[in-house]
């Protein structure tokens, strides 16, 4: 009993991020129970804090697995890829003269269309709101269930999953692929490898091809691409994205998560003891050993864990992590090891969820005989949800009350003012009038702030007096040079606020901007 207790205690400490102890524990287990043989996993690195700074990459051969989380991953994969590949072809009627693509980034005309929303460059602040929403959603997901984003939604995960599936189709499952890779090159092996890379490149090409469809009318661009009449830039971008997809998802895979992506580091700093993470319940699994050995130990009243040390959880892991070693930067929390272990538990007639979404806190509480505690509603989740709600509400209000007209004014930099021969003082401004509606509109431009004002539009010899009428085409902006003059006497170094106002001649809708009239 004492030996078993020591082992369990040592394992608890080993789990608390002291990997070298794991080796000692395995030794202790072997000494205490010869039947608890540890089957080596040839392609699985053992945790070792004192190892070299640089470790050569070990190729990972993830094994196929079935189960709840694998099904969830398939569903998420099909939904997200379906949206990505299909969205450019969704139509949205915006009226005559406007593009009918639901989601379109129109660089030539400097517009972003998202279903009923049309954003102009002046409204880039909506992007800030979107980024805040995205960051807070990521933080909330992390506070509730760890790296859900990494495990299910991240493009790197989704495409890597797809590339690995193709690899398994062509090269076989883990064991077959491993054996094939150990054999010398043959025509058959070359053929399989070639087929895999061709399929990968085709998928990568589709990925890049779908991306460019967001920047032009998709059906038209598809025709142009097929007939080699598309702009050169489209082919260049497809080439770049084909290369990056093929490299990142086909070759680099888990290396992106381990070495390139900052999120695992940020996530580790943001998590807390209540966040649900894929966790090996070592309180239940240890001391690990073979089925027979564990059964024998139980008969003798000795402690025996449910883990049969079969390494199935490691073999299915897309990043090659042994979840039993505790929290790991390489674990993307995909849940596939849960499915693998559940299958093993079903076979040996032990309860499922030896690996599960759980917390270290609960393991500790169970060991102390206390009930489990799931604490989803807490300060940080309430804070993140609150920020999301506020930012979403502000954005919704801003969109709902968005004006369909606008004006911006820039004072001439040089000269700041001009004194004419008849004594009149003149300032020059560049005025841009925006018409965001889909109809041609006439705006009355007025300038307020000085008692005696004369407006002149450069190029317009007719307009003279305190106002001008400007016509702007549908969904367009119109830039004009406006000269504002006055005979009024101004104080020295005057800087008088001027309000430039446009008023729709038909509807009366208004917009204004403020600049200053400068004097000597
Ligand atoms: S799959 Fe389950 S039983 Fe097998 S090694 Fe992993 S944790 Fe242990
Ligand atoms: S350890 Fe489990 S949850 Fe983590 S990446 Fe590997 S399979 Fe996914």
Coordinates of C-alpha atoms and ligand atoms in Angstrom, one line a residue:
X1 CA 0.0 0.0 0.0
X2 CA 2.7 2.4 1.0
X3 CA 4.6 1.8 -2.3
X4 CA 1.4 2.5 -4.2
X5 CA 0.7 5.6 -2.2
X6 CA 4.3 6.9 -2.8
X7 CA 3.8 6.3 -6.5
X8 CA 0.5 8.2 -6.6
X9 CA 2.1 11.0 -4.6
X10 CA 5.1 11.1 -6.9
X11 CA 2.8 11.1 -10.0
X12 CA 0.9 14.0 -8.5
X13 CA 4.1 16.0 -8.3
X14 CA 5.2 14.8 -11.7
X15 CA 1.9 16.1 -13.1
X16 CA 2.5 19.5 -11.4
X17 CA 4.9 20.4 -14.3
X18 CA 8.0 18.5 -13.1
X19 CA 8.5 16.2 -16.0
X20 CA 11.9 14.6 -14.9
X21 CA 10.0 13.1 -12.0
X22 CA 7.9 11.1 -14.5
X23 CA 11.0 9.1 -15.3
X24 CA 11.6 8.3 -11.6
X25 CA 7.9 7.4 -11.2
X26 CA 8.0 5.0 -14.1
X27 CA 11.1 3.4 -12.6
X28 CA 9.3 3.2 -9.3
X29 CA 6.3 1.6 -10.9
X30 CA 8.4 -0.9 -12.7
X31 CA 10.2 -1.8 -9.4
X32 CA 7.0 -2.0 -7.5
X33 CA 5.0 -3.9 -10.1
X34 CA 6.8 -5.8 -12.8
X35 CA 3.6 -6.2 -14.7
X36 CA 3.3 -2.5 -15.2
X37 CA 5.5 -2.6 -18.2
X38 CA 5.8 0.7 -20.1
X39 CA 5.6 0.1 -23.8
X40 CA 7.9 2.5 -25.6
X41 CA 6.4 4.9 -28.1
X42 CA 9.2 5.2 -30.7
X43 CA 8.0 8.5 -32.2
X44 CA 6.9 10.1 -28.9
X45 CA 9.4 12.4 -27.2
X46 CA 9.6 11.9 -23.4
X47 CA 9.3 15.1 -21.4
X48 CA 12.7 16.3 -20.3
X49 CA 13.3 19.7 -18.9
X50 CA 17.1 19.3 -19.1
X51 CA 17.2 18.4 -22.7
X52 CA 19.0 20.3 -25.4
X53 CA 17.8 23.8 -26.4
X54 CA 17.2 22.6 -29.9
X55 CA 15.3 19.4 -30.6
X56 CA 15.2 18.0 -34.1
X57 CA 11.6 17.6 -35.3
X58 CA 10.1 14.1 -35.0
X59 CA 7.6 13.3 -37.7
X60 CA 4.1 12.7 -36.3
X61 CA 1.8 10.0 -37.6
X62 CA -1.5 10.7 -36.1
X63 CA -3.8 7.7 -35.9
X64 CA -7.4 7.7 -37.1
X65 CA -9.9 7.9 -34.3
X66 CA -13.6 7.9 -33.9
X67 CA -15.7 9.4 -31.1
X68 CA -17.7 12.4 -30.0
X69 CA -14.9 15.0 -30.3
X70 CA -13.8 13.7 -33.7
X71 CA -17.4 14.1 -34.9
X72 CA -17.6 17.6 -33.5
X73 CA -14.3 18.4 -35.3
X74 CA -15.8 17.0 -38.6
X75 CA -18.9 19.1 -38.2
X76 CA -16.9 22.3 -37.5
X77 CA -14.5 21.5 -40.3
X78 CA -17.3 21.1 -42.9
X79 CA -19.2 24.2 -41.7
X80 CA -16.1 26.5 -41.6
X81 CA -14.7 25.3 -44.9
X82 CA -18.2 25.4 -46.4
X83 CA -18.5 29.0 -45.4
X84 CA -15.0 29.9 -46.6
X85 CA -15.4 28.3 -50.0
X86 CA -19.1 29.1 -50.6
X87 CA -19.5 32.6 -49.2
X88 CA -18.1 34.5 -52.3
X89 CA -20.9 32.9 -54.4
X90 CA -23.7 34.1 -52.1
X91 CA -25.6 37.0 -53.8
X92 CA -27.2 40.0 -52.1
X93 CA -29.3 42.5 -54.0
X94 CA -28.2 46.1 -53.3
X95 CA -30.1 47.7 -56.2
X96 CA -29.0 48.8 -59.6
X97 CA -25.3 49.8 -60.1
X98 CA -24.2 48.2 -56.8
X99 CA -22.3 44.9 -56.6
X100 CA -24.5 41.9 -55.7
X101 CA -21.9 39.9 -53.9
X102 CA -22.8 39.4 -50.2
X103 CA -19.3 39.7 -49.0
X104 CA -16.9 41.7 -51.1
X105 CA -13.7 43.7 -50.4
X106 CA -13.8 46.2 -53.3
X107 CA -10.3 47.8 -53.3
X108 CA -10.7 49.7 -56.6
X109 CA -13.8 51.5 -55.3
X110 CA -12.6 51.4 -51.7
X111 CA -15.7 49.7 -50.3
X112 CA -16.3 46.7 -48.0
X113 CA -19.6 44.9 -48.4
X114 CA -21.0 42.5 -45.8
X115 CA -24.6 41.6 -46.6
X116 CA -26.6 44.7 -45.8
X117 CA -23.6 46.6 -44.5
X118 CA -21.5 48.8 -46.7
X119 CA -18.4 50.4 -45.2
X120 CA -16.4 53.3 -46.6
X121 CA -12.7 53.9 -45.8
X122 CA -13.8 56.7 -43.4
X123 CA -15.6 54.1 -41.3
X124 CA -12.5 51.9 -40.6
X125 CA -13.3 52.3 -36.9
X126 CA -15.9 49.5 -37.3
X127 CA -12.9 47.3 -37.8
X128 CA -11.5 48.3 -34.4
X129 CA -14.8 47.3 -32.9
X130 CA -14.7 43.9 -34.7
X131 CA -11.1 43.3 -33.5
X132 CA -12.1 44.1 -29.9
X133 CA -15.1 41.7 -30.3
X134 CA -12.8 39.0 -31.7
X135 CA -10.2 39.4 -29.0
X136 CA -12.8 39.3 -26.2
X137 CA -14.6 36.3 -27.7
X138 CA -11.2 34.5 -27.8
X139 CA -10.6 35.4 -24.1
X140 CA -14.0 34.3 -23.1
X141 CA -13.7 31.0 -24.9
X142 CA -10.3 30.5 -23.2
X143 CA -11.7 31.3 -19.8
X144 CA -14.5 28.8 -20.2
X145 CA -12.9 25.9 -22.1
X146 CA -9.3 26.6 -22.8
X147 CA -8.0 26.5 -26.3
X148 CA -11.3 25.8 -28.0
X149 CA -10.2 28.1 -30.8
X150 CA -7.0 26.1 -31.4
X151 CA -8.6 22.7 -31.2
X152 CA -11.6 23.3 -33.5
X153 CA -11.6 26.6 -35.3
X154 CA -8.1 27.9 -36.0
X155 CA -7.5 27.7 -39.8
X156 CA -4.1 26.1 -39.1
X157 CA -5.9 23.3 -37.2
X158 CA -8.7 22.9 -39.8
X159 CA -6.4 22.7 -42.8
X160 CA -3.9 20.5 -41.1
X161 CA -6.7 18.2 -40.2
X162 CA -7.7 18.0 -43.8
X163 CA -4.2 17.5 -45.1
X164 CA -3.7 14.7 -42.5
X165 CA -6.9 13.1 -43.6
X166 CA -5.7 13.1 -47.2
X167 CA -2.4 11.7 -46.0
X168 CA -4.2 8.8 -44.3
X169 CA -6.2 8.1 -47.4
X170 CA -3.2 7.8 -49.6
X171 CA -0.4 6.5 -47.2
X172 CA -2.5 4.5 -44.8
X173 CA -3.2 4.9 -41.1
X174 CA -0.4 5.4 -38.6
X175 CA 1.1 1.9 -38.5
X176 CA 1.0 1.4 -42.3
X177 CA 2.5 4.8 -42.9
X178 CA 5.2 4.3 -40.3
X179 CA 6.2 1.0 -41.9
X180 CA 6.2 2.4 -45.4
X181 CA 8.4 5.3 -44.3
X182 CA 10.9 2.9 -42.9
X183 CA 11.2 1.0 -46.1
X184 CA 13.4 2.0 -49.1
X185 CA 11.9 4.1 -51.9
X186 CA 10.0 1.9 -54.4
X187 CA 7.8 2.9 -57.3
X188 CA 4.7 2.2 -55.3
X189 CA 5.9 4.4 -52.4
X190 CA 7.0 7.1 -54.9
X191 CA 3.6 7.0 -56.5
X192 CA 1.7 7.3 -53.2
X193 CA 3.9 10.1 -52.1
X194 CA 3.5 11.9 -55.4
X195 CA -0.3 11.4 -55.3
X196 CA -0.4 12.9 -51.8
X197 CA 1.5 16.0 -52.8
X198 CA -0.6 16.5 -55.9
X199 CA -3.8 16.3 -53.8
X200 CA -2.3 18.6 -51.2
X201 CA -1.4 21.1 -53.9
X202 CA -4.8 20.9 -55.4
X203 CA -6.4 21.6 -52.0
X204 CA -3.9 24.5 -51.4
X205 CA -4.7 25.9 -54.8
X206 CA -8.5 25.8 -54.0
X207 CA -7.8 27.6 -50.7
X208 CA -5.9 30.4 -52.4
X209 CA -8.4 30.5 -55.3
X210 CA -11.3 30.9 -52.8
X211 CA -9.5 33.8 -51.1
X212 CA -9.1 36.0 -54.1
X213 CA -12.9 35.5 -54.8
X214 CA -13.6 37.8 -51.9
X215 CA -11.9 40.7 -53.8
X216 CA -13.9 40.6 -57.0
X217 CA -17.2 39.4 -58.4
X218 CA -16.7 35.6 -57.8
X219 CA -18.5 34.1 -60.8
X220 CA -16.9 36.6 -63.2
X221 CA -13.4 36.0 -61.7
X222 CA -13.9 32.2 -61.8
X223 CA -14.6 32.5 -65.6
X224 CA -11.6 34.8 -66.1
X225 CA -9.3 32.5 -64.1
X226 CA -10.5 29.5 -66.2
X227 CA -9.9 31.3 -69.5
X228 CA -6.6 32.9 -68.3
X229 CA -8.1 36.4 -68.6
X230 CA -7.9 37.3 -64.9
X231 CA -5.7 40.1 -63.7
X232 CA -2.1 39.0 -63.1
X233 CA -2.4 39.9 -59.4
X234 CA -5.1 37.3 -58.9
X235 CA -2.7 34.5 -60.2
X236 CA 0.1 35.9 -58.0
X237 CA -2.0 35.8 -54.9
X238 CA -3.3 32.4 -55.6
X239 CA 0.3 31.2 -56.1
X240 CA 1.3 32.8 -52.8
X241 CA -1.6 31.3 -50.8
X242 CA -1.2 27.9 -52.5
X243 CA 2.4 27.9 -51.3
X244 CA 1.7 29.0 -47.8
X245 CA -1.2 26.6 -47.3
X246 CA 0.8 23.7 -48.7
X247 CA 3.8 24.6 -46.5
X248 CA 1.9 25.4 -43.3
X249 CA -0.7 22.6 -43.3
X250 CA 1.2 20.0 -45.3
X251 CA 4.7 20.2 -43.9
X252 CA 5.0 22.5 -40.8
X253 CA 1.7 21.4 -39.1
X254 CA 2.3 21.3 -35.3
X255 CA 5.5 23.4 -35.7
X256 CA 3.3 26.4 -36.4
X257 CA 1.5 25.9 -33.1
X258 CA 4.7 25.1 -31.1
X259 CA 7.0 27.8 -32.5
X260 CA 5.2 30.4 -34.6
X261 CA 1.9 31.1 -33.0
X262 CA 1.8 33.6 -30.1
X263 CA -1.6 32.5 -28.8
X264 CA -0.4 29.5 -26.8
X265 CA 1.8 31.8 -24.8
X266 CA -0.9 34.4 -24.4
X267 CA -3.4 31.8 -23.5
X268 CA -1.2 30.3 -20.8
X269 CA -1.0 33.8 -19.2
X270 CA -4.8 34.3 -19.4
X271 CA -6.0 30.9 -18.1
X272 CA -7.0 30.1 -14.5
X273 CA -7.7 27.1 -12.4
X274 CA -11.4 27.1 -13.3
X275 CA -10.9 26.9 -17.1
X276 CA -11.9 23.5 -18.5
X277 CA -9.0 21.9 -20.3
X278 CA -8.4 18.5 -21.8
X279 CA -7.0 16.8 -18.7
X280 CA -5.7 13.4 -17.9
X281 CA -7.4 12.5 -14.6
X282 CA -4.3 11.2 -13.0
X283 CA -6.2 10.7 -9.7
X284 CA -8.1 8.0 -11.5
X285 CA -5.5 6.8 -14.0
X286 CA -2.5 6.2 -11.7
X287 CA -0.7 4.1 -11.0
X288 CA -0.9 3.0 -14.6
X289 CA -0.2 -0.6 -15.7
X290 CA -1.5 -3.4 -17.8
X291 CA -5.0 -4.6 -17.6
X292 CA -4.0 -7.9 -15.9
X293 CA -1.6 -6.2 -13.5
X294 CA -4.2 -3.6 -12.5
X295 CA -6.8 -6.3 -12.0
X296 CA -4.4 -8.3 -9.8
X297 CA -3.5 -5.2 -7.8
X298 CA -7.2 -4.5 -7.2
X299 CA -7.8 -8.1 -6.0
X300 CA -5.0 -7.6 -3.5
X301 CA -6.5 -4.3 -2.4
X302 CA -3.6 -2.4 -3.8
X303 CA -4.2 0.9 -5.6
X304 CA -4.4 0.5 -9.4
X305 CA -5.2 3.1 -11.9
X306 CA -7.4 2.9 -15.0
X307 CA -4.6 3.9 -17.5
X308 CA -3.4 0.8 -19.2
X309 CA -0.5 2.7 -20.7
X310 CA -1.5 1.8 -24.2
X311 CA -0.4 5.1 -25.7
X312 CA -3.5 5.3 -27.8
X313 CA -4.1 8.9 -26.6
X314 CA -0.6 9.8 -27.8
X315 CA -0.9 8.0 -31.1
X316 CA -4.0 10.0 -32.1
X317 CA -2.6 13.3 -31.0
X318 CA -2.0 15.6 -34.0
X319 CA 0.8 17.4 -32.1
X320 CA 2.4 14.3 -30.6
X321 CA 1.7 15.3 -27.0
X322 CA 1.3 12.9 -24.1
X323 CA -1.5 14.5 -22.2
X324 CA -0.6 12.4 -19.2
X325 CA 2.4 14.6 -18.7
X326 CA 0.2 17.5 -17.7
X327 CA -0.5 20.9 -19.3
X328 CA 1.5 21.3 -22.4
X329 CA 2.1 24.1 -24.8
X330 CA 1.8 21.7 -27.7
X331 CA -1.7 20.5 -26.7
X332 CA -4.2 22.3 -28.9
X333 CA -7.1 20.9 -26.8
X334 CA -8.7 19.1 -29.8
X335 CA -10.2 16.3 -27.6
X336 CA -9.1 13.5 -29.9
X337 CA -7.2 11.8 -27.0
X338 CA -10.5 11.7 -25.1
X339 CA -12.1 9.7 -27.9
X340 CA -9.1 7.4 -28.1
X341 CA -9.1 6.8 -24.4
X342 CA -12.9 6.3 -24.2
X343 CA -12.5 3.6 -26.8
X344 CA -9.9 1.9 -24.7
X345 CA -12.0 2.2 -21.5
X346 CA -15.0 0.7 -23.3
X347 CA -12.8 -2.3 -24.3
X348 CA -11.5 -2.9 -20.8
X349 CA -14.9 -2.3 -19.3
X350 CA -13.9 0.8 -17.3
X351 CA -15.8 4.1 -17.1
X352 CA -15.2 6.6 -19.9
X353 CA -13.6 10.0 -19.6
X354 CA -10.3 9.0 -18.0
X355 CA -9.2 11.9 -20.2
X356 CA -11.8 14.7 -20.2
X357 CA -12.5 18.4 -20.1
X358 CA -11.8 19.0 -16.5
X359 CA -9.7 21.2 -14.2
X360 CA -6.7 20.5 -12.0
X361 CA -8.7 22.1 -9.2
X362 CA -11.3 19.3 -9.5
X363 CA -8.6 16.6 -9.4
X364 CA -7.3 18.1 -6.2
X365 CA -10.8 18.4 -4.7
X366 CA -11.5 14.8 -5.6
X367 CA -8.3 13.7 -4.0
X368 CA -9.3 15.6 -0.9
X369 CA -12.8 14.0 -0.9
X370 CA -14.5 17.2 -1.8
X371 CA -17.2 17.5 -4.5
X372 CA -16.2 18.7 -8.0
X373 CA -16.6 22.4 -8.7
X374 CA -17.5 23.9 -12.1
X375 CA -17.4 27.6 -12.0
X376 CA -18.1 29.0 -15.4
X377 CA -19.8 32.3 -14.2
X378 CA -16.9 34.1 -12.5
X379 CA -15.4 37.6 -12.6
X380 CA -13.4 37.2 -15.7
X381 CA -16.1 35.5 -17.8
X382 CA -18.6 38.1 -16.7
X383 CA -16.1 40.9 -17.6
X384 CA -15.4 39.4 -21.0
X385 CA -19.1 38.8 -21.7
X386 CA -19.9 42.4 -20.6
X387 CA -17.3 44.0 -22.9
X388 CA -18.6 41.9 -25.8
X389 CA -22.2 43.0 -25.1
X390 CA -21.2 46.7 -24.8
X391 CA -19.0 46.7 -27.9
X392 CA -21.6 44.8 -29.9
X393 CA -24.4 47.2 -28.7
X394 CA -22.3 50.3 -29.6
X395 CA -21.6 48.9 -33.0
X396 CA -25.2 47.9 -33.6
X397 CA -26.3 51.4 -32.6
X398 CA -23.7 53.1 -34.8
X399 CA -24.8 50.9 -37.8
X400 CA -28.5 51.5 -37.2
X401 CA -28.0 55.3 -37.0
X402 CA -25.3 55.4 -39.7
X403 CA -25.7 58.6 -41.9
X404 CA -26.0 58.2 -45.6
X405 CA -24.2 61.4 -46.2
X406 CA -21.0 62.9 -44.9
X407 CA -18.5 65.8 -45.3
X408 CA -14.8 66.2 -44.5
X409 CA -12.8 69.5 -44.7
X410 CA -9.1 70.1 -44.9
X411 CA -7.7 73.7 -44.7
X412 CA -5.0 74.6 -47.3
X413 CA -1.6 74.3 -45.7
X414 CA 0.0 77.0 -47.8
X415 CA -0.9 79.8 -48.1
X416 CA -3.0 79.8 -45.0
X417 CA -4.7 82.9 -46.1
X418 CA -4.6 85.4 -49.0
X419 CA -5.3 89.2 -48.9
X420 CA -6.7 90.3 -52.2
X421 CA -6.1 93.7 -53.7
X422 CA -9.6 94.9 -52.8
X423 CA -8.9 94.0 -49.1
X424 CA -10.9 90.8 -49.1
X425 CA -9.4 88.0 -47.0
X426 CA -9.6 84.5 -48.5
X427 CA -9.0 80.9 -47.1
X428 CA -8.9 77.8 -49.3
X429 CA -10.3 74.4 -48.3
X430 CA -10.5 70.9 -49.8
X431 CA -14.0 69.6 -49.2
X432 CA -15.2 66.0 -49.8
X433 CA -18.9 65.3 -49.8
X434 CA -20.0 61.7 -49.4
X435 CA -23.2 60.2 -50.8
X436 CA -23.5 56.7 -49.3
X437 CA -27.0 56.1 -50.7
X438 CA -27.7 54.5 -54.1
X439 CA -29.4 57.6 -55.5
X440 CA -28.0 60.8 -57.1
X441 CA -28.5 63.6 -54.5
X442 CA -28.1 67.4 -54.5
X443 CA -26.7 69.0 -51.4
X444 CA -26.8 72.6 -50.3
X445 CA -23.4 73.5 -49.0
X446 CA -23.3 76.4 -46.5
X447 CA -20.5 77.8 -44.3
X448 CA -21.3 79.3 -41.0
X449 CA -19.1 81.2 -38.5
X450 CA -18.5 84.5 -40.1
X451 CA -21.0 87.3 -40.7
X452 CA -20.0 88.2 -44.2
X453 CA -19.1 85.1 -46.2
X454 CA -18.7 84.5 -49.9
X455 CA -18.2 81.0 -51.3
X456 CA -16.5 80.1 -54.5
X457 CA -16.1 76.6 -55.9
X458 CA -13.0 76.3 -58.0
X459 CA -14.0 75.5 -61.6
X460 CA -17.6 76.7 -61.0
X461 CA -17.9 80.3 -62.3
X462 CA -21.6 80.5 -61.5
X463 CA -21.7 79.9 -57.7
X464 CA -21.2 83.0 -55.6
X465 CA -22.6 84.0 -52.3
X466 CA -23.1 82.2 -49.0
X467 CA -24.1 78.8 -50.4
X468 CA -23.5 76.4 -53.2
X469 CA -25.4 73.4 -54.6
X470 CA -23.4 70.3 -55.2
X471 CA -24.7 67.1 -56.9
X472 CA -23.1 63.8 -56.0
X473 CA -23.7 60.5 -57.8
X474 CA -25.0 57.4 -56.1
X475 CA -22.6 55.6 -53.8
X476 CA -19.9 58.2 -54.6
X477 CA -17.9 61.0 -53.1
X478 CA -17.2 64.3 -54.7
X479 CA -14.1 66.4 -53.9
X480 CA -14.0 70.2 -54.5
X481 CA -11.9 73.2 -53.8
X482 CA -13.8 75.8 -51.9
X483 CA -12.6 79.4 -51.4
X484 CA -14.2 81.2 -48.4
X485 CA -13.8 84.9 -48.5
X486 CA -14.8 87.8 -46.2
X487 CA -14.5 91.5 -46.0
X488 CA -15.0 91.4 -42.2
X489 CA -12.2 92.8 -40.1
X490 CA -10.7 90.1 -37.9
X491 CA -8.6 90.3 -34.8
X492 CA -4.8 89.7 -35.2
X493 CA -3.8 86.0 -35.8
X494 CA -7.5 85.2 -36.0
X495 CA -8.6 81.5 -36.1
X496 CA -12.4 81.6 -36.4
X497 CA -14.3 78.2 -36.3
X498 CA -16.2 77.6 -39.5
X499 CA -19.0 75.0 -39.8
X500 CA -19.3 73.4 -43.3
X501 CA -22.7 72.0 -43.6
X502 CA -24.4 70.0 -46.3
X503 CA -28.2 69.6 -46.4
X504 CA -30.0 67.2 -48.8
X505 CA -32.1 69.4 -51.0
X506 CA -35.0 66.9 -51.0
X507 CA -34.9 65.1 -47.6
X508 CA -33.3 67.7 -45.4
X509 CA -30.7 65.2 -44.0
X510 CA -27.6 67.0 -42.9
X511 CA -24.0 66.5 -42.1
X512 CA -21.3 68.9 -41.0
X513 CA -17.6 69.3 -40.3
X514 CA -15.6 72.1 -38.6
X515 CA -12.4 73.8 -39.6
X516 CA -11.0 77.3 -39.0
X517 CA -10.8 80.6 -40.9
X518 CA -7.3 82.0 -40.4
X519 CA -6.3 85.7 -40.7
X520 CA -3.1 87.7 -40.5
Ligands
LIG1 S1 -5.5 6.0 -24.0 FE1 -6.1 6.1 -21.9 S2 -5.5 4.1 -21.1 FE2 -4.3 4.4 -22.9 S3 -2.4 5.4 -22.3 FE3 -3.9 7.0 -22.8 S4 -4.8 7.6 -20.9 FE4 -3.9 5.5 -20.6
LIG2 S1 -3.1 16.0 -26.1 FE1 -5.2 15.4 -26.7 S2 -6.3 17.4 -26.7 FE2 -4.1 17.8 -26.7 S3 -3.6 18.1 -28.9 FE3 -3.2 16.0 -28.3 S4 -5.0 14.9 -28.8 FE4 -5.6 17.0 -28.8

